[in-house]
Amino acid sequence: MTTDDIMINFLAIESMFNPKVQPPVARLSPELLSMVFEFLALHKDGLPQASVLKPAVARVCRYWRQVALNTPQLWRSLNLSGPRLARRLWERSDNSPVILRWVGSWLELDPVHEELIACISQRPARISALALEGEHSLIAQILGQLPSVLPSLESLFLNSDEPSATLLPLNDMHAPRLRRIDIDGIPVPWTSRLLSSANLRALTINNLGSDLPPLRLVLSCFAALSSLQVLDWAGELPVDSESESATGPIAERAVLMPALIFLCLDGSAAGCITLLRYIRRVPSDRARLVLCCDDAGDRGHTWQQRLWDAALAHWHPRARALPALTLLTNTHALHIAAGHASLLNDQYPPDWNTNPPLNLCLGVSNPRQLPRMMRALGPRVADACRDGVRTLFVQNDFQRMDGADWGSCLLQMPRVRLLHVVGPHAALSLATFVATADAAPAAHKVEAVLYPDVRRVLFSEIQFADVASRAGVACWQLAQWLVDASTPSGGRPALGAMEFYDCGGITDEDRVIDETTY
Amino acid sequence: MVVLITSDDERIVVEDDIAKRSGLIRDLLAAPWDPKDGDREYMGIELPIVSSDVLKKILEYCEHHKEEPFDDTYESEDMFADIDEWDLNFITADPHMAFEIVLAANYLEIPPLVSLGSKAVANMMRGKDAEEICDMFNIEKDFEP
């Protein structure tokens, strides 16, 4: 038994009998506490967490500190740009796998850095993650000093400050356990063995620049990634050129990516459509697709429809209904979801491999295009959503959508259970639609649109006095219709809740209600 | 059937298959029993550091996982694998119970539950500084860096 062991046991016993320390946390043995700390040092996705440099648990109390100091996994994030501390952590982390980081473009490699990297390079099996952020040449220098075979590397993150067309020395690198690659501002080494790893789970590509590889090269690379679950590509996307189109029917050149769950393409509509046509996956209710097309709004409704058709035909070849949809711009969103689909504006979460999916999102960069896009897609959305939609999330901060947009979508969604309206313009759109004089009286419209299945209505960030003055219908009137329509009759269940968050102007006194449940 | 006697003297009757998810109980049941010591079922198995509410939670977990093969290792390949949705709901239903579950599962030798509880406890601490952790768990901060 070492001195450290004796100290830990002493502190553990002292902690258990310290009346100021409440059980049960104080009764965790050093082994259990150490196991908790090990989990704490991991990301939710199971990869090492790069940000733990000074673990808080080492500053809680003497007992926890001793346990933390003897938990090597807590000390394995080494910032190479601080070589002296990194050297100490390299030793304290014992034989644990380490995360090598470099952050800072203003620094240059000096002999102390190089000595440290040389020391680490003698134990390549200890390197589990590489996260290098800085100038392209500096990243190249560091990579050049590391061994070409990294048998334990699971995560590779490379981010260049200034996008460069120069390839990094990655082609000879071999990392058979690699699970995740994030590349930003650096040409993707499409022919490298790194990108043919059968273990690769996530590939994120950003800012490739205009020097794009041929589509066939990209597809042949994708074909080898049988375990890839996340493909997140933002920036320039490859487009199917005429010469490539002539090389054979799409069906013959399409690649099956059987494990793919999350696909996010952020680029031109033509690029999105191209990749959607060639990437095939196994239909799954966990599937998630996000498309953000800078030019989808500006190129006209034909492109929007093509994009929509490519997404649906590709993604739900056998699905009878679309589980979820978000039309998203910087200031507008119409979010329609079923089942567990939930958040707006979220990129894939850290626990993307377990989180229930949001399935489809179409974005336009020009917010004024959204109403036009909705008009173009309205009947198609309605067809896809008719039976499946349970949640309708409407956020429209910038300008209202007209009644026709609402009519084309909402009237075709009789199964909505949760309606969440965010922002004054979204509320104005709803109120206007309900109050607009046409064949159907307003109360009947509420009933027809929102019933029979709606159980919960949420309003957020809305000044209802403004809505009332501009739409000619007050919030209380809208609420009254909702409540009246929910009165149980003919087997209809009552409305479960009507909630207001950060809303004002609801009563005559203009009283602000932060959180109220009807 | 097995009778388990908790620290608060509650006798809980449980099916063998469920009780045997615990390595400790499995070993005790496999040990030779002298009839002179009395009726085995009546005597029961005393669990002096496990309270009845914690034991009931643990038995709920064992019941749910009773069809699965035993996992006696803490270092399995899937130690950091995804948490099953049922498990996640089970362990996060009462965050402070997670500590009790970790302690009791460790005593009862149920490694998957120890791992699950440890993950839950780690998640409770994630993103918090030392002061917040002290406040959350009512720990006296007897150390200044």
XYZ file of C-alpha atoms in Angstrom:
663
model
C 0.000 0.000 0.000
C 1.478 3.349 -1.018
C 1.418 6.560 0.962
C -1.288 7.863 -1.361
C -3.429 4.818 -0.724
C -3.071 5.253 3.022
C -3.970 8.942 2.733
C -7.044 8.198 0.619
C -8.278 5.549 3.014
C -7.709 7.842 5.965
C -9.591 10.678 4.314
C -12.370 8.315 3.243
C -12.852 7.169 6.831
C -12.624 10.727 8.130
C -15.162 11.851 5.527
C -17.615 9.115 6.462
C -17.589 10.181 10.108
C -17.573 13.903 9.506
C -20.987 15.021 10.770
C -20.989 18.027 8.462
C -20.757 15.805 5.401
C -24.094 14.274 4.662
C -24.378 10.755 3.418
C -24.615 9.179 0.919
C -22.129 11.153 -1.177
C -19.579 10.969 1.606
C -19.909 7.211 1.780
C -18.677 6.622 -1.744
C -15.502 4.596 -1.499
C -12.365 5.823 -3.296
C -12.927 3.233 -6.014
C -16.511 4.322 -6.633
C -15.637 8.003 -6.487
C -12.828 7.408 -8.936
C -15.254 5.638 -11.292
C -17.590 8.636 -11.112
C -14.662 10.918 -11.933
C -13.750 8.747 -14.907
C -17.245 9.159 -16.315
C -17.033 12.865 -15.633
C -13.945 13.050 -17.824
C -15.888 11.678 -20.777
C -18.190 13.312 -23.239
C -21.711 12.016 -23.522
C -20.763 10.283 -26.724
C -18.109 8.277 -24.926
C -15.140 10.133 -26.314
C -12.637 11.842 -24.036
C -13.582 15.342 -23.042
C -10.989 17.823 -24.216
C -11.937 20.690 -21.961
C -11.133 19.211 -18.570
C -7.926 20.912 -17.623
C -8.604 21.785 -14.013
C -11.264 19.384 -12.785
C -13.589 21.011 -10.268
C -13.819 17.780 -8.324
C -10.161 18.190 -7.344
C -11.056 21.344 -5.436
C -14.092 20.134 -3.530
C -12.492 18.734 -0.393
C -9.303 16.994 0.675
C -10.766 13.533 0.233
C -12.047 14.205 -3.270
C -8.763 15.901 -4.175
C -6.740 12.871 -3.182
C -9.041 10.600 -5.158
C -8.926 12.970 -8.140
C -5.129 13.128 -8.091
C -5.095 9.352 -8.202
C -7.558 9.144 -11.077
C -5.308 9.447 -14.153
C -8.223 9.812 -16.547
C -8.983 13.236 -15.095
C -5.633 14.641 -16.144
C -5.325 13.482 -19.679
C -6.095 16.664 -21.564
C -2.713 18.065 -22.564
C -2.461 21.517 -24.060
C 0.727 21.342 -26.092
C 0.971 25.118 -26.255
C 1.669 25.092 -22.500
C 4.442 22.499 -22.584
C 5.502 22.559 -18.941
C 2.051 21.914 -17.544
C 1.441 19.421 -20.344
C 4.569 17.524 -19.332
C 3.353 17.307 -15.720
C -0.067 16.109 -16.821
C 1.527 13.579 -19.165
C 3.191 12.060 -16.117
C 0.183 12.420 -13.792
C -2.110 10.758 -16.302
C 0.054 7.684 -15.888
C -0.681 5.263 -18.721
C -4.099 6.651 -19.584
C -4.944 7.646 -23.131
C -4.375 11.371 -23.593
C -5.962 14.151 -25.594
C -3.435 16.361 -27.331
C -4.603 19.907 -27.932
C -3.115 22.960 -29.512
C -5.040 26.193 -29.400
C -3.478 29.452 -30.491
C -2.390 30.707 -33.820
C -0.055 33.318 -32.347
C 2.373 30.734 -31.016
C 5.182 28.988 -32.812
C 6.735 25.650 -32.106
C 9.883 26.092 -30.081
C 12.365 23.453 -28.889
C 10.430 22.907 -25.644
C 7.291 22.058 -27.624
C 9.231 19.812 -29.936
C 10.857 17.996 -27.030
C 7.443 17.372 -25.499
C 5.987 16.102 -28.775
C 9.010 13.850 -29.250
C 8.481 12.456 -25.751
C 4.800 11.798 -26.418
C 5.567 10.306 -29.816
C 7.481 7.533 -28.129
C 4.158 6.265 -26.749
C 1.767 6.617 -29.732
C -0.666 4.135 -28.220
C -1.479 6.678 -25.512
C -2.830 9.253 -27.946
C -6.620 8.918 -28.053
C -7.555 12.327 -29.431
C -5.929 15.133 -31.397
C -7.415 18.620 -31.441
C -5.288 21.143 -33.305
C -6.491 24.658 -33.916
C -4.350 27.386 -35.466
C -2.446 28.228 -38.583
C -2.367 25.650 -41.317
C 1.443 25.503 -41.349
C 1.586 25.009 -37.598
C -0.898 22.132 -37.726
C 1.188 20.610 -40.513
C 4.328 20.940 -38.379
C 2.759 19.206 -35.378
C 1.284 16.427 -37.481
C 4.654 15.975 -39.152
C 6.285 15.301 -35.802
C 3.772 12.717 -34.676
C 4.070 9.057 -35.615
C 2.139 8.019 -38.714
C 0.495 5.105 -36.941
C -1.716 6.064 -34.012
C -3.287 2.803 -32.883
C -5.558 4.308 -30.188
C -6.631 7.534 -31.853
C -10.421 7.891 -31.654
C -11.009 11.561 -32.378
C -9.311 13.957 -34.800
C -10.180 17.665 -34.826
C -8.307 20.003 -37.178
C -9.262 23.641 -37.540
C -7.265 26.062 -39.629
C -7.711 29.802 -39.088
C -7.287 30.507 -42.759
C -8.647 27.973 -45.216
C -5.855 26.566 -47.331
C -5.796 24.354 -50.375
C -2.581 22.690 -49.222
C -2.998 19.118 -48.107
C -1.829 18.204 -44.641
C 0.472 15.207 -44.116
C -2.461 12.917 -43.376
C -2.261 10.513 -46.254
C 0.191 8.242 -44.495
C -1.538 8.449 -41.153
C -3.220 5.280 -39.989
C -5.645 5.210 -37.064
C -7.671 1.995 -37.085
C -9.813 2.990 -34.070
C -10.726 6.424 -35.345
C -14.375 7.217 -34.594
C -14.703 10.901 -35.256
C -13.164 13.398 -37.669
C -13.836 17.151 -37.597
C -12.091 19.126 -40.306
C -12.506 22.873 -40.689
C -10.724 24.982 -43.289
C -8.466 22.168 -44.383
C -8.716 20.019 -47.512
C -10.174 16.625 -46.735
C -7.698 13.836 -47.425
C -10.226 11.775 -49.420
C -7.670 9.145 -50.358
C -6.223 8.794 -46.861
C -6.684 5.583 -44.911
C -8.195 7.745 -42.160
C -11.292 8.097 -44.281
C -11.693 4.438 -44.944
C -11.880 3.393 -41.337
C -14.686 0.949 -40.751
C -14.979 2.356 -37.214
C -15.600 5.938 -38.246
C -18.876 7.143 -36.684
C -18.907 10.877 -37.380
C -17.466 13.037 -40.120
C -17.777 16.823 -39.955
C -16.471 18.946 -42.795
C -16.489 22.736 -42.816
C -15.189 25.398 -45.172
C -13.544 23.247 -47.753
C -13.092 26.187 -50.056
C -13.761 26.031 -53.751
C -11.251 23.288 -54.513
C -13.749 20.459 -54.508
C -12.963 16.827 -55.184
C -14.745 14.930 -57.972
C -18.052 13.516 -56.830
C -16.987 9.959 -57.666
C -14.059 10.275 -55.235
C -16.360 11.459 -52.469
C -18.821 8.660 -53.148
C -16.149 5.966 -53.199
C -14.955 7.245 -49.842
C -18.503 7.220 -48.426
C -19.013 3.688 -49.677
C -16.290 2.474 -47.327
C -17.770 4.126 -44.252
C -20.092 1.349 -43.219
C -20.315 2.545 -39.602
C -20.742 6.256 -40.212
C -23.681 7.608 -38.228
C -23.180 11.354 -38.631
C -22.261 13.231 -41.791
C -22.215 16.982 -41.306
C -20.950 18.938 -44.302
C -21.073 22.730 -44.456
C -19.670 24.910 -47.209
C -19.107 24.045 -50.838
C -20.740 20.755 -51.800
C -19.875 18.661 -54.843
C -22.310 18.917 -57.714
C -23.068 16.228 -60.219
C -21.396 17.475 -63.363
C -22.687 16.536 -66.797
C -19.672 14.345 -67.515
C -20.182 12.453 -64.258
C -23.889 12.078 -64.863
C -23.074 10.355 -68.093
C -21.046 7.621 -66.405
C -24.075 5.584 -65.484
C -27.545 5.642 -63.958
C -27.844 7.111 -60.491
C -29.037 3.824 -59.044
C -25.801 2.136 -60.082
C -23.557 4.788 -58.617
C -25.476 5.404 -55.403
C -23.732 4.377 -52.205
C -25.430 2.699 -49.291
C -24.469 4.088 -45.875
C -26.292 1.622 -43.658
C -25.514 3.177 -40.276
C -26.200 6.798 -41.199
C -28.542 8.510 -38.731
C -27.813 12.187 -39.011
C -27.152 13.934 -42.309
C -26.647 17.684 -42.331
C -25.853 19.450 -45.571
C -25.310 23.184 -45.510
C -24.547 24.586 -48.931
C -26.061 25.120 -52.332
C -29.383 23.551 -53.265
C -27.701 21.853 -56.220
C -25.081 20.330 -53.914
C -27.690 19.129 -51.450
C -29.784 17.592 -54.205
C -26.719 15.884 -55.678
C -25.665 14.244 -52.428
C -29.226 13.303 -51.542
C -29.543 11.505 -54.868
C -26.445 9.384 -54.318
C -26.458 8.669 -50.617
C -28.768 5.835 -49.695
C -29.487 4.612 -46.225
C -31.594 2.074 -44.438
C -34.999 3.631 -43.627
C -35.256 4.305 -39.935
C -37.445 6.312 -37.631
C -34.247 7.595 -36.017
C -33.178 9.215 -39.243
C -32.484 12.886 -39.159
C -31.891 15.217 -42.056
C -31.035 18.897 -41.982
C -30.678 20.887 -45.176
C -29.599 24.510 -45.080
C -29.421 25.959 -48.553
C -28.241 29.510 -48.943
C -29.755 29.781 -52.370
C -32.939 27.754 -51.964
C -35.034 30.825 -51.286
C -33.570 32.911 -54.066
C -33.558 30.402 -56.898
C -37.284 30.115 -57.108
C -39.928 27.645 -56.129
C -38.799 25.054 -58.703
C -35.582 24.569 -56.782
C -37.419 24.446 -53.501
C -39.665 21.735 -54.842
C -36.729 19.798 -56.279
C -34.986 20.011 -52.956
C -38.082 18.868 -51.159
C -38.630 15.973 -53.544
C -34.986 14.895 -53.342
C -35.179 14.904 -49.576
C -38.413 12.985 -49.350
C -37.695 10.498 -52.072
C -34.290 9.823 -50.659
C -35.136 9.809 -47.018
C -38.495 8.255 -46.690
C -38.884 5.836 -49.561
C -41.263 3.696 -47.568
C -42.581 6.141 -45.016
C -46.270 6.918 -45.141
C -45.942 10.171 -43.257
C -43.250 12.710 -42.584
C -42.372 12.637 -38.914
C -40.953 16.110 -38.661
C -40.222 19.236 -40.590
C -38.660 22.579 -39.838
C -38.654 25.445 -42.287
C -35.956 27.619 -40.878
C -34.365 30.943 -41.556
C -32.550 33.338 -39.302
C -35.806 34.831 -38.192
C -38.565 32.451 -39.234
C -39.331 28.902 -38.410
C -42.241 26.632 -38.921
C -41.527 23.480 -37.068
C -43.712 20.449 -37.394
C -42.864 17.345 -35.469
C -44.189 13.994 -34.394
C -43.188 11.668 -31.641
C -40.107 12.737 -29.748
C -38.915 15.306 -32.233
C -38.266 18.396 -30.279
C -35.845 21.239 -30.536
C -35.498 24.018 -33.005
C -32.167 25.406 -34.058
C -30.174 22.635 -32.460
C -27.313 21.163 -34.304
C -26.806 17.513 -33.675
C -26.469 17.168 -29.951
C -23.518 15.555 -28.202
C -25.634 12.482 -27.632
C -26.659 12.284 -31.280
C -26.381 8.549 -31.164
C -29.090 8.239 -28.521
C -31.225 11.308 -28.897
C -34.604 10.912 -30.578
C -34.498 12.518 -33.959
C -35.704 15.642 -35.586
C -36.130 14.450 -39.074
C -36.124 17.129 -41.661
C -35.254 20.778 -41.755
C -35.150 23.018 -44.772
C -33.553 26.415 -44.412
C -33.324 29.578 -46.433
C -30.899 32.389 -45.750
C -33.232 35.125 -46.917
C -36.027 35.337 -44.356
C -38.367 37.103 -46.731
C -38.398 34.017 -48.904
C -40.030 31.836 -46.302
C -43.650 32.683 -47.111
C -42.928 32.022 -50.789
C -41.230 28.779 -49.914
C -44.182 27.796 -47.784
C -46.588 28.528 -50.594
C -44.508 26.411 -52.937
C -44.273 23.553 -50.519
C -47.623 23.881 -48.814
C -49.493 21.054 -50.580
C -46.453 18.785 -50.415
C -45.999 19.457 -46.722
C -49.643 18.795 -46.168
C -49.429 15.487 -48.042
C -46.418 14.379 -46.036
C -47.709 15.541 -42.692
C -51.403 14.757 -42.841
C -51.450 11.790 -40.504
C -48.265 12.042 -38.545
C -47.837 15.524 -37.139
C -48.300 15.845 -33.388
C -46.334 18.985 -32.586
C -46.505 22.271 -34.392
C -43.927 24.884 -33.478
C -44.264 28.275 -35.070
C -41.637 30.951 -34.621
C -41.806 34.050 -36.739
C -40.009 37.015 -35.265
C -39.553 39.145 -38.316
C -42.618 39.266 -40.463
C -45.930 37.559 -40.449
C -46.965 34.814 -42.791
C -50.268 35.325 -44.461
C -53.359 33.288 -43.898
C -52.932 31.225 -47.014
C -49.658 29.836 -45.667
C -51.328 28.858 -42.467
C -54.270 27.418 -44.259
C -52.175 25.237 -46.526
C -50.352 23.679 -43.626
C -52.445 23.917 -40.501
C -55.773 22.933 -41.964
C -54.221 19.745 -43.226
C -52.879 18.708 -39.835
C -55.779 17.516 -37.783
C -53.658 15.399 -35.441
C -51.643 18.187 -33.816
C -51.425 17.709 -30.053
C -49.044 20.496 -29.078
C -49.119 23.967 -30.572
C -46.244 26.253 -29.600
C -46.366 29.820 -30.889
C -43.256 31.977 -30.386
C -42.904 35.659 -31.113
C -45.364 38.440 -31.962
C -45.516 37.821 -35.690
C -46.284 34.156 -35.292
C -49.137 35.085 -32.946
C -50.275 37.757 -35.366
C -50.317 35.241 -38.202
C -52.401 32.835 -36.160
C -54.807 35.503 -34.992
C -55.135 36.918 -38.500
C -55.832 33.515 -39.955
C -58.476 32.808 -37.360
C -60.101 36.234 -37.633
C -60.006 36.641 -41.400
C -63.511 36.750 -42.713
C -64.230 33.888 -45.048
C -66.663 31.065 -45.275
C -65.808 29.581 -41.906
C -66.545 31.471 -38.679
C -63.555 32.022 -36.417
C -64.692 29.734 -33.616
C -65.306 26.938 -36.096
C -61.870 27.539 -37.601
C -60.220 27.105 -34.242
C -62.082 23.907 -33.754
C -61.324 22.666 -37.247
C -57.681 23.596 -37.184
C -56.683 22.596 -33.721
C -59.063 19.849 -32.833
C -59.857 17.122 -32.085
C -56.422 16.170 -30.791
C -54.754 19.282 -29.411
C -54.016 18.974 -25.701
C -51.621 21.791 -25.014
C -51.086 25.303 -26.320
C -47.990 27.381 -25.518
C -47.411 31.070 -26.237
C -43.925 32.571 -25.762
C -42.437 36.042 -26.052
C -45.611 37.730 -27.248
C -47.047 41.139 -26.394
C -50.681 40.395 -26.939
C -51.818 43.988 -26.816
C -49.965 44.584 -30.099
C -51.463 41.468 -31.600
C -54.943 42.542 -30.577
C -54.604 45.993 -32.077
C -53.148 44.777 -35.362
C -55.154 41.605 -35.944
C -58.458 42.774 -34.566
C -58.643 39.839 -32.255
C -57.419 39.821 -28.678
C -55.505 37.081 -27.025
C -58.299 36.458 -24.556
C -60.671 35.952 -27.472
C -58.347 33.436 -29.072
C -57.886 31.726 -25.740
C -61.631 31.702 -25.192
C -62.185 29.957 -28.521
C -59.577 27.392 -27.638
C -61.151 26.766 -24.263
C -64.669 26.623 -25.706
C -63.599 24.199 -28.386
C -61.999 21.987 -25.763
C -65.168 21.571 -23.774
C -65.671 17.828 -23.689
C -68.442 16.937 -26.019
C -68.928 14.103 -28.378
C -66.002 12.256 -26.787
C -63.495 15.079 -27.218
C -60.953 15.421 -24.426
C -60.473 18.811 -22.819
C -57.518 21.046 -23.480
C -54.896 20.017 -20.935
C -52.925 23.230 -20.622
C -52.522 26.692 -22.018
C -49.211 28.238 -20.984
C -47.694 31.677 -21.390
C -43.981 32.351 -21.131
C -42.583 35.889 -21.165
C -45.845 37.209 -22.517
C -47.517 40.535 -21.833
C -50.668 42.420 -22.615
C -52.886 39.488 -21.815
C -55.205 41.273 -19.415
C -56.719 44.736 -19.379
C -54.075 45.805 -16.891
C -51.327 44.755 -19.285
C -50.023 42.549 -16.559
C -47.007 40.517 -17.601
C -47.437 36.848 -16.944
C -44.169 34.977 -16.891
C -45.352 31.452 -16.380
C -48.998 30.721 -16.130
C -50.758 27.481 -16.708
C -54.377 27.512 -17.620
C -38.359 -17.291 -3.412
C -35.799 -15.386 -1.360
C -36.453 -13.173 1.641
C -34.279 -10.074 1.851
C -34.120 -8.186 5.133
C -33.298 -4.512 4.810
C -31.545 -2.151 7.213
C -34.928 -0.855 8.376
C -36.049 -4.429 9.086
C -38.449 -4.791 6.203
C -38.708 -8.314 4.797
C -38.997 -8.288 1.029
C -39.853 -11.493 -0.788
C -38.398 -11.766 -4.240
C -38.047 -14.388 -6.959
C -34.730 -16.229 -7.108
C -34.005 -15.121 -10.665
C -34.357 -11.497 -9.745
C -32.398 -11.725 -6.499
C -29.604 -13.541 -8.268
C -28.855 -10.520 -10.414
C -26.856 -9.591 -7.315
C -23.471 -11.312 -7.140
C -23.560 -11.141 -3.350
C -26.949 -12.870 -3.075
C -25.996 -15.373 -5.765
C -22.933 -16.382 -3.755
C -24.876 -16.569 -0.512
C -27.552 -18.776 -2.074
C -24.901 -21.040 -3.568
C -23.175 -21.521 -0.214
C -23.955 -24.723 1.711
C -26.769 -24.378 4.232
C -27.002 -26.366 7.448
C -30.685 -27.159 8.205
C -29.836 -26.887 11.910
C -29.545 -23.151 11.329
C -33.254 -23.037 10.632
C -35.463 -22.693 7.594
C -33.443 -20.902 4.985
C -36.283 -18.937 3.459
C -37.576 -17.922 6.869
C -34.142 -16.796 8.025
C -33.725 -14.651 4.959
C -30.678 -12.702 3.870
C -29.793 -9.636 5.862
C -28.658 -6.593 3.940
C -27.614 -4.282 6.785
C -26.579 -1.309 4.672
C -29.470 -1.300 2.200
C -32.723 0.422 3.122
C -36.068 -0.857 1.894
C -36.759 2.051 -0.476
C -33.369 1.649 -2.137
C -33.708 -2.117 -2.334
C -37.103 -1.804 -3.993
C -35.595 0.464 -6.631
C -32.775 -1.985 -7.216
C -35.181 -4.891 -7.505
C -37.135 -2.889 -10.060
C -33.931 -2.644 -12.089
C -33.181 -6.356 -11.628
C -36.694 -7.295 -12.694
C -36.343 -5.247 -15.873
C -32.999 -6.836 -16.726
C -33.681 -10.368 -15.547
C -33.522 -11.859 -19.032
C -30.086 -10.466 -19.770
C -26.861 -12.405 -19.236
C -24.896 -11.670 -16.112
C -22.242 -9.026 -16.417
C -19.697 -9.355 -13.640
C -17.129 -6.947 -14.982
C -16.727 -3.229 -14.606
C -14.296 -2.994 -17.487
C -16.468 -4.345 -20.265
C -16.116 -3.002 -23.797
C -19.412 -1.224 -23.579
C -18.680 0.483 -20.290
C -19.227 3.848 -21.920
C -21.926 2.726 -24.305
C -25.247 4.496 -24.691
C -27.630 4.430 -21.785
C -30.797 2.567 -22.573
C -33.897 4.769 -22.404
C -35.530 2.742 -19.622
C -32.299 2.846 -17.605
C -32.012 6.572 -18.149
C -35.514 7.189 -16.836
C -34.915 4.806 -13.967
C -31.726 6.464 -12.748
C -32.746 10.070 -13.326
C -36.182 9.830 -11.733
C -34.704 10.825 -8.369
C -31.183 12.243 -8.803
C -30.247 12.033 -5.135
C -31.322 8.411 -4.997
C -28.578 7.708 -7.566
C -25.929 7.895 -4.829
C -27.796 5.412 -2.686
C -28.229 3.132 -5.654
C -24.508 3.255 -6.479
C -23.589 2.379 -2.900
C -26.119 -0.398 -2.579
C -25.423 -1.825 -6.049
C -21.731 -1.897 -5.230
C -22.446 -3.750 -1.991
C -24.812 -6.143 -3.746
C -22.339 -6.602 -6.608
C -24.421 -5.511 -9.580
C -21.760 -3.958 -11.841
C -24.015 -2.632 -14.619
C -26.085 -0.757 -12.050
C -22.952 0.649 -10.410
C -21.842 1.954 -13.802
C -25.280 3.357 -14.553
C -25.465 5.125 -11.198
C -21.927 6.458 -11.527
C -22.777 7.922 -14.918
C -25.828 9.591 -13.426
C -23.824 11.054 -10.551
C -21.146 12.248 -12.987
C -23.813 13.927 -15.087
C -25.112 15.734 -12.019
C -21.658 17.234 -11.490
C -20.952 18.008 -15.123
C -20.338 21.687 -15.814
C -20.416 22.693 -12.149
C -17.586 24.332 -10.235
C -16.290 23.196 -6.859
C -18.574 25.519 -4.879
C -21.652 24.353 -6.746
C -20.733 20.725 -6.173
C -20.257 21.401 -2.457
C -23.637 23.119 -2.279
C -25.380 20.419 -4.282
C -24.116 17.558 -2.131
C -23.780 19.471 1.130
C -20.069 18.839 1.366
C -17.880 20.865 3.698
C -15.182 22.531 1.602
C -12.125 21.775 3.717
C -9.635 22.519 0.992
C -8.450 25.777 -0.539
C -6.234 25.549 -3.626
